[in-house]
Amino acid sequence: MKGVISIQSHVVYGHAGNSSAVFPLQRMGLEVWPIHTVQFSNHTQYPQGWTGRAFSADDINQLINGISQIGKLEDCFAVLSGYQGSAEQCQAIIQTVNKVKAANPAAIYVCDPVMGDPEKGCILAEGITEQLINNVMPLADVIVPNQFELSEFTRMPITNLEQAKAACQKARELGPNIVLVKHLHSLADETFSMMLATEQGCFLIQRPQLEFNKQPVGVGDLISALFTAGLVKGVEPLAAFEHATNASYGVLKVTQAAQQWELQTIAAQQELVTPTECFKAVLV
């Protein structure tokens, strides 16, 4: 069975980082080998705070070396990275990708370039954003940024559809073959917009914007995992894009119906495989 190494944050309670990504990848039929960059009791938006700690870059390297020693890196068909706790961890990601691709040239690297967002309580350590922009994202086969992260990577403003397309095209020139923008907030207030850029062009998909008293965390991690799963299983990027959109929307609908703000990933697990909605992407 094909494996995915997922190097992200982890929360003991709730669904963010690996806690949002691992089960969907498994539910879609893949083996997942999670490596945690940080391990917290809960995500950082709780006003009561959180407990836990970050891991060192050497922790990541040691775990990858252990997997290599038992001859399993050749069974890894994707490296998926998310939140990084230090600039040194970014270097460990680069080393991991190079080792995996040496063992399995068919493997892909999917980078979810999590950058600081003070409004969400997401503060990055010094040097991470620079490492992501200059070294990590150019190495990736696929990047899954939000609008802000895409703008930072390309150094281009994004306030409308044409600028979003231009930024996606610029991002592809900088290294990645595929760009999935998991949220284009400038396009519309009443709909949630996402964009996929491949060699075939730019595709836009829009679905209803669901209202929550508190916005759920871990949705981007879920989208990245669903898209990665599709690609590893051999699904064409456009179909994988539509599936990731529809499945994540299904999870959000179940979460809203339960009047929760922690993603109800387990309760909505059938949506991960057979989404009830069918929003289609259009070439723009």
mmCIF file of C-alpha atoms in Angstrom, residues 6-231:
data_model
loop_
_atom_site.group_PDB
_atom_site.id
_atom_site.type_symbol
_atom_site.label_atom_id
_atom_site.label_comp_id
_atom_site.label_asym_id
_atom_site.label_seq_id
_atom_site.Cartn_x
_atom_site.Cartn_y
_atom_site.Cartn_z
ATOM 1 C CA SER A 6 2.982 13.890 6.834
ATOM 2 C CA ILE A 7 5.175 16.389 8.701
ATOM 3 C CA GLN A 8 2.943 18.861 10.499
ATOM 4 C CA SER A 9 1.796 20.146 13.862
ATOM 5 C CA HIS A 10 -0.336 17.891 16.056
ATOM 6 C CA VAL A 11 -3.008 18.566 18.656
ATOM 7 C CA VAL A 12 -4.070 15.946 21.177
ATOM 8 C CA TYR A 13 -7.628 17.291 21.262
ATOM 9 C CA GLY A 14 -9.371 18.489 18.131
ATOM 10 C CA HIS A 15 -8.417 18.524 14.476
ATOM 11 C CA ALA A 16 -5.541 20.655 13.207
ATOM 12 C CA GLY A 17 -2.301 19.778 11.427
ATOM 13 C CA ASN A 18 -1.728 16.041 11.467
ATOM 14 C CA SER A 19 -4.844 15.652 13.612
ATOM 15 C CA SER A 20 -6.799 17.024 10.647
ATOM 16 C CA ALA A 21 -4.819 15.298 7.891
ATOM 17 C CA VAL A 22 -3.988 11.758 8.980
ATOM 18 C CA PHE A 23 -7.464 10.228 9.244
ATOM 19 C CA PRO A 24 -8.702 11.613 5.881
ATOM 20 C CA LEU A 25 -5.591 10.221 4.184
ATOM 21 C CA GLN A 26 -6.215 6.848 5.828
ATOM 22 C CA ARG A 27 -9.940 6.924 5.035
ATOM 23 C CA MET A 28 -9.044 7.419 1.384
ATOM 24 C CA GLY A 29 -6.970 4.240 1.456
ATOM 25 C CA LEU A 30 -3.392 5.308 2.127
ATOM 26 C CA GLU A 31 -0.859 4.418 4.784
ATOM 27 C CA VAL A 32 0.202 7.517 6.716
ATOM 28 C CA TRP A 33 3.407 8.006 8.662
ATOM 29 C CA PRO A 34 2.917 11.156 10.736
ATOM 30 C CA ILE A 35 5.813 13.161 12.109
ATOM 31 C CA HIS A 36 4.905 16.021 14.450
ATOM 32 C CA THR A 37 6.695 19.365 14.311
ATOM 33 C CA VAL A 38 4.957 20.436 17.523
ATOM 34 C CA GLN A 39 2.587 18.609 19.858
ATOM 35 C CA PHE A 40 0.060 20.718 21.725
ATOM 36 C CA SER A 41 -2.851 19.787 23.967
ATOM 37 C CA ASN A 42 -5.217 21.763 21.717
ATOM 38 C CA HIS A 43 -4.931 24.395 19.021
ATOM 39 C CA THR A 44 -3.819 27.885 19.921
ATOM 40 C CA GLN A 45 -7.144 29.680 19.460
ATOM 41 C CA TYR A 46 -8.516 28.470 22.796
ATOM 42 C CA PRO A 47 -8.622 31.462 25.176
ATOM 43 C CA GLN A 48 -7.633 29.145 28.050
ATOM 44 C CA GLY A 49 -4.291 28.546 26.318
ATOM 45 C CA TRP A 50 -2.551 25.269 25.550
ATOM 46 C CA THR A 51 0.274 23.034 26.683
ATOM 47 C CA GLY A 52 2.900 21.077 24.814
ATOM 48 C CA ARG A 53 6.175 21.631 23.035
ATOM 49 C CA ALA A 54 7.969 21.897 19.732
ATOM 50 C CA PHE A 55 10.316 19.222 18.465
ATOM 51 C CA SER A 56 13.766 19.790 17.039
ATOM 52 C CA ALA A 57 14.797 19.433 13.431
ATOM 53 C CA ASP A 58 17.013 16.571 14.556
ATOM 54 C CA ASP A 59 13.918 14.701 15.775
ATOM 55 C CA ILE A 60 12.555 14.789 12.224
ATOM 56 C CA ASN A 61 15.861 13.670 10.721
ATOM 57 C CA GLN A 62 16.198 10.786 13.186
ATOM 58 C CA LEU A 63 12.715 9.479 12.414
ATOM 59 C CA ILE A 64 13.307 9.673 8.658
ATOM 60 C CA ASN A 65 16.620 7.871 9.078
ATOM 61 C CA GLY A 66 14.846 5.151 11.047
ATOM 62 C CA ILE A 67 12.302 4.628 8.282
ATOM 63 C CA SER A 68 15.145 4.568 5.775
ATOM 64 C CA GLN A 69 17.017 1.931 7.759
ATOM 65 C CA ILE A 70 14.109 -0.498 7.530
ATOM 66 C CA GLY A 71 13.881 0.048 3.775
ATOM 67 C CA LYS A 72 10.474 1.719 3.707
ATOM 68 C CA LEU A 73 11.186 5.077 2.111
ATOM 69 C CA GLU A 74 10.676 3.469 -1.295
ATOM 70 C CA ASP A 75 7.049 2.830 -0.252
ATOM 71 C CA CYS A 76 6.518 6.557 0.351
ATOM 72 C CA PHE A 77 4.745 8.185 -2.587
ATOM 73 C CA ALA A 78 4.287 11.650 -1.086
ATOM 74 C CA VAL A 79 5.754 13.950 1.514
ATOM 75 C CA LEU A 80 3.164 16.397 2.866
ATOM 76 C CA SER A 81 4.336 19.266 5.031
ATOM 77 C CA GLY A 82 2.353 21.858 6.983
ATOM 78 C CA TYR A 83 3.103 24.005 10.024
ATOM 79 C CA GLN A 84 6.781 24.186 10.895
ATOM 80 C CA GLY A 85 8.019 25.186 14.338
ATOM 81 C CA SER A 86 11.446 26.518 13.354
ATOM 82 C CA ALA A 87 13.607 27.511 10.417
ATOM 83 C CA GLU A 88 15.739 24.445 11.141
ATOM 84 C CA GLN A 89 12.691 22.221 10.655
ATOM 85 C CA CYS A 90 12.343 23.688 7.163
ATOM 86 C CA GLN A 91 15.826 22.408 6.390
ATOM 87 C CA ALA A 92 14.819 18.995 7.737
ATOM 88 C CA ILE A 93 11.865 19.020 5.311
ATOM 89 C CA ILE A 94 14.227 19.660 2.409
ATOM 90 C CA GLN A 95 16.481 16.796 3.513
ATOM 91 C CA THR A 96 13.454 14.515 3.876
ATOM 92 C CA VAL A 97 12.149 15.296 0.398
ATOM 93 C CA ASN A 98 15.562 14.638 -1.149
ATOM 94 C CA LYS A 99 15.932 11.298 0.701
ATOM 95 C CA VAL A 100 12.431 10.137 -0.220
ATOM 96 C CA LYS A 101 12.835 11.048 -3.886
ATOM 97 C CA ALA A 102 16.201 9.276 -3.988
ATOM 98 C CA ALA A 103 14.483 6.133 -2.682
ATOM 99 C CA ASN A 104 11.352 6.550 -4.817
ATOM 100 C CA PRO A 105 11.628 8.879 -7.839
ATOM 101 C CA ALA A 106 7.843 8.643 -8.289
ATOM 102 C CA ALA A 107 7.235 10.378 -4.961
ATOM 103 C CA ILE A 108 5.849 13.924 -4.910
ATOM 104 C CA TYR A 109 6.275 16.726 -2.408
ATOM 105 C CA VAL A 110 3.156 18.678 -1.399
ATOM 106 C CA CYS A 111 3.889 21.843 0.590
ATOM 107 C CA ASP A 112 1.206 23.612 2.603
ATOM 108 C CA PRO A 113 3.239 26.766 3.358
ATOM 109 C CA VAL A 114 1.756 27.813 6.690
ATOM 110 C CA MET A 115 2.775 31.410 7.378
ATOM 111 C CA GLY A 116 2.008 33.666 10.314
ATOM 112 C CA ASP A 117 -1.516 34.962 10.827
ATOM 113 C CA PRO A 118 -1.740 37.053 14.021
ATOM 114 C CA GLU A 119 -5.549 37.281 13.683
ATOM 115 C CA LYS A 120 -5.753 33.508 14.062
ATOM 116 C CA GLY A 121 -3.155 33.362 16.799
ATOM 117 C CA CYS A 122 -0.636 31.743 14.456
ATOM 118 C CA ILE A 123 2.771 33.232 15.143
ATOM 119 C CA LEU A 124 5.833 31.801 13.418
ATOM 120 C CA ALA A 125 9.355 31.622 14.751
ATOM 121 C CA GLU A 126 11.943 33.858 13.117
ATOM 122 C CA GLY A 127 13.181 32.765 9.719
ATOM 123 C CA ILE A 128 10.403 30.316 8.815
ATOM 124 C CA THR A 129 8.646 32.498 6.233
ATOM 125 C CA GLU A 130 11.956 33.266 4.518
ATOM 126 C CA GLN A 131 12.865 29.569 4.434
ATOM 127 C CA LEU A 132 9.471 28.666 2.984
ATOM 128 C CA ILE A 133 9.625 31.310 0.257
ATOM 129 C CA ASN A 134 13.270 30.935 -0.733
ATOM 130 C CA ASN A 135 13.998 27.235 -0.245
ATOM 131 C CA VAL A 136 11.004 25.043 0.545
ATOM 132 C CA MET A 137 8.228 26.127 -1.828
ATOM 133 C CA PRO A 138 10.462 26.152 -4.953
ATOM 134 C CA LEU A 139 11.348 22.515 -4.186
ATOM 135 C CA ALA A 140 7.712 21.389 -4.080
ATOM 136 C CA ASP A 141 5.838 19.639 -6.861
ATOM 137 C CA VAL A 142 2.587 20.986 -5.410
ATOM 138 C CA ILE A 143 1.926 23.971 -3.169
ATOM 139 C CA VAL A 144 -1.328 24.606 -1.316
ATOM 140 C CA PRO A 145 -1.188 28.238 -0.164
ATOM 141 C CA ASN A 146 -3.970 30.588 0.838
ATOM 142 C CA GLN A 147 -4.212 33.983 -0.848
ATOM 143 C CA PHE A 148 -1.803 35.659 1.573
ATOM 144 C CA GLU A 149 0.797 32.898 1.260
ATOM 145 C CA LEU A 150 0.583 32.926 -2.543
ATOM 146 C CA SER A 151 1.051 36.700 -2.555
ATOM 147 C CA GLU A 152 4.081 36.409 -0.262
ATOM 148 C CA PHE A 153 5.654 33.693 -2.441
ATOM 149 C CA THR A 154 5.190 35.553 -5.714
ATOM 150 C CA ARG A 155 5.583 39.113 -4.354
ATOM 151 C CA MET A 156 2.410 39.981 -6.264
ATOM 152 C CA PRO A 157 -0.759 41.697 -5.012
ATOM 153 C CA ILE A 158 -4.005 39.727 -5.272
ATOM 154 C CA THR A 159 -7.269 41.648 -5.190
ATOM 155 C CA ASN A 160 -9.179 40.178 -8.155
ATOM 156 C CA LEU A 161 -9.428 37.139 -10.410
ATOM 157 C CA GLU A 162 -6.875 38.264 -12.993
ATOM 158 C CA GLN A 163 -4.278 38.973 -10.321
ATOM 159 C CA ALA A 164 -4.944 35.566 -8.757
ATOM 160 C CA LYS A 165 -4.377 33.869 -12.119
ATOM 161 C CA ALA A 166 -1.193 35.856 -12.713
ATOM 162 C CA ALA A 167 0.125 34.949 -9.252
ATOM 163 C CA CYS A 168 -0.617 31.261 -9.834
ATOM 164 C CA GLN A 169 1.230 31.359 -13.141
ATOM 165 C CA LYS A 170 4.172 33.125 -11.504
ATOM 166 C CA ALA A 171 4.230 30.518 -8.712
ATOM 167 C CA ARG A 172 4.468 27.743 -11.297
ATOM 168 C CA GLU A 173 7.437 29.509 -12.885
ATOM 169 C CA LEU A 174 9.167 29.490 -9.477
ATOM 170 C CA GLY A 175 9.179 25.696 -9.197
ATOM 171 C CA PRO A 176 5.911 23.915 -8.339
ATOM 172 C CA ASN A 177 4.024 22.202 -11.166
ATOM 173 C CA ILE A 178 0.643 22.495 -9.441
ATOM 174 C CA VAL A 179 -0.773 25.322 -7.326
ATOM 175 C CA LEU A 180 -3.954 24.878 -5.294
ATOM 176 C CA VAL A 181 -5.065 28.114 -3.632
ATOM 177 C CA LYS A 182 -7.185 26.890 -0.734
ATOM 178 C CA HIS A 183 -8.893 30.257 -0.165
ATOM 179 C CA LEU A 184 -9.120 33.330 -2.377
ATOM 180 C CA HIS A 185 -10.881 35.703 -0.002
ATOM 181 C CA SER A 186 -10.754 38.744 -2.308
ATOM 182 C CA LEU A 187 -13.048 37.325 -4.981
ATOM 183 C CA ALA A 188 -16.376 37.242 -3.121
ATOM 184 C CA ASP A 189 -17.801 37.531 0.391
ATOM 185 C CA GLU A 190 -20.808 35.265 0.005
ATOM 186 C CA THR A 191 -18.939 32.354 -1.605
ATOM 187 C CA PHE A 192 -15.760 30.458 -0.738
ATOM 188 C CA SER A 193 -13.384 30.506 -3.710
ATOM 189 C CA MET A 194 -10.506 28.147 -4.493
ATOM 190 C CA MET A 195 -8.237 27.971 -7.536
ATOM 191 C CA LEU A 196 -6.167 25.251 -9.181
ATOM 192 C CA ALA A 197 -3.348 26.074 -11.592
ATOM 193 C CA THR A 198 -1.781 23.386 -13.771
ATOM 194 C CA GLU A 199 -0.242 23.298 -17.231
ATOM 195 C CA GLN A 200 -3.832 23.080 -18.523
ATOM 196 C CA GLY A 201 -4.669 26.511 -17.093
ATOM 197 C CA CYS A 202 -6.390 28.033 -14.058
ATOM 198 C CA PHE A 203 -9.608 26.566 -12.698
ATOM 199 C CA LEU A 204 -11.940 28.261 -10.213
ATOM 200 C CA ILE A 205 -14.376 26.522 -7.919
ATOM 201 C CA GLN A 206 -16.831 28.292 -5.632
ATOM 202 C CA ARG A 207 -19.105 26.896 -2.952
ATOM 203 C CA PRO A 208 -21.307 28.506 -0.276
ATOM 204 C CA GLN A 209 -19.622 30.284 2.607
ATOM 205 C CA LEU A 210 -20.848 28.633 5.798
ATOM 206 C CA GLU A 211 -21.380 30.764 8.887
ATOM 207 C CA PHE A 212 -19.914 29.794 12.261
ATOM 208 C CA ASN A 213 -19.847 31.593 15.587
ATOM 209 C CA LYS A 214 -16.144 30.723 15.668
ATOM 210 C CA GLN A 215 -14.342 29.755 12.487
ATOM 211 C CA PRO A 216 -13.143 26.123 12.452
ATOM 212 C CA VAL A 217 -9.400 25.474 12.463
ATOM 213 C CA GLY A 218 -7.668 22.823 10.374
ATOM 214 C CA VAL A 219 -9.734 23.258 7.195
ATOM 215 C CA GLY A 220 -6.653 24.052 5.109
ATOM 216 C CA ASP A 221 -4.879 20.997 6.518
ATOM 217 C CA LEU A 222 -7.897 18.898 5.553
ATOM 218 C CA ILE A 223 -7.951 20.276 1.983
ATOM 219 C CA SER A 224 -4.221 19.624 1.548
ATOM 220 C CA ALA A 225 -4.602 16.045 2.772
ATOM 221 C CA LEU A 226 -7.575 15.294 0.533
ATOM 222 C CA PHE A 227 -5.817 16.708 -2.532
ATOM 223 C CA THR A 228 -2.621 14.802 -1.739
ATOM 224 C CA ALA A 229 -4.576 11.569 -1.354
ATOM 225 C CA GLY A 230 -6.178 12.052 -4.749
ATOM 226 C CA LEU A 231 -2.864 12.680 -6.480
#
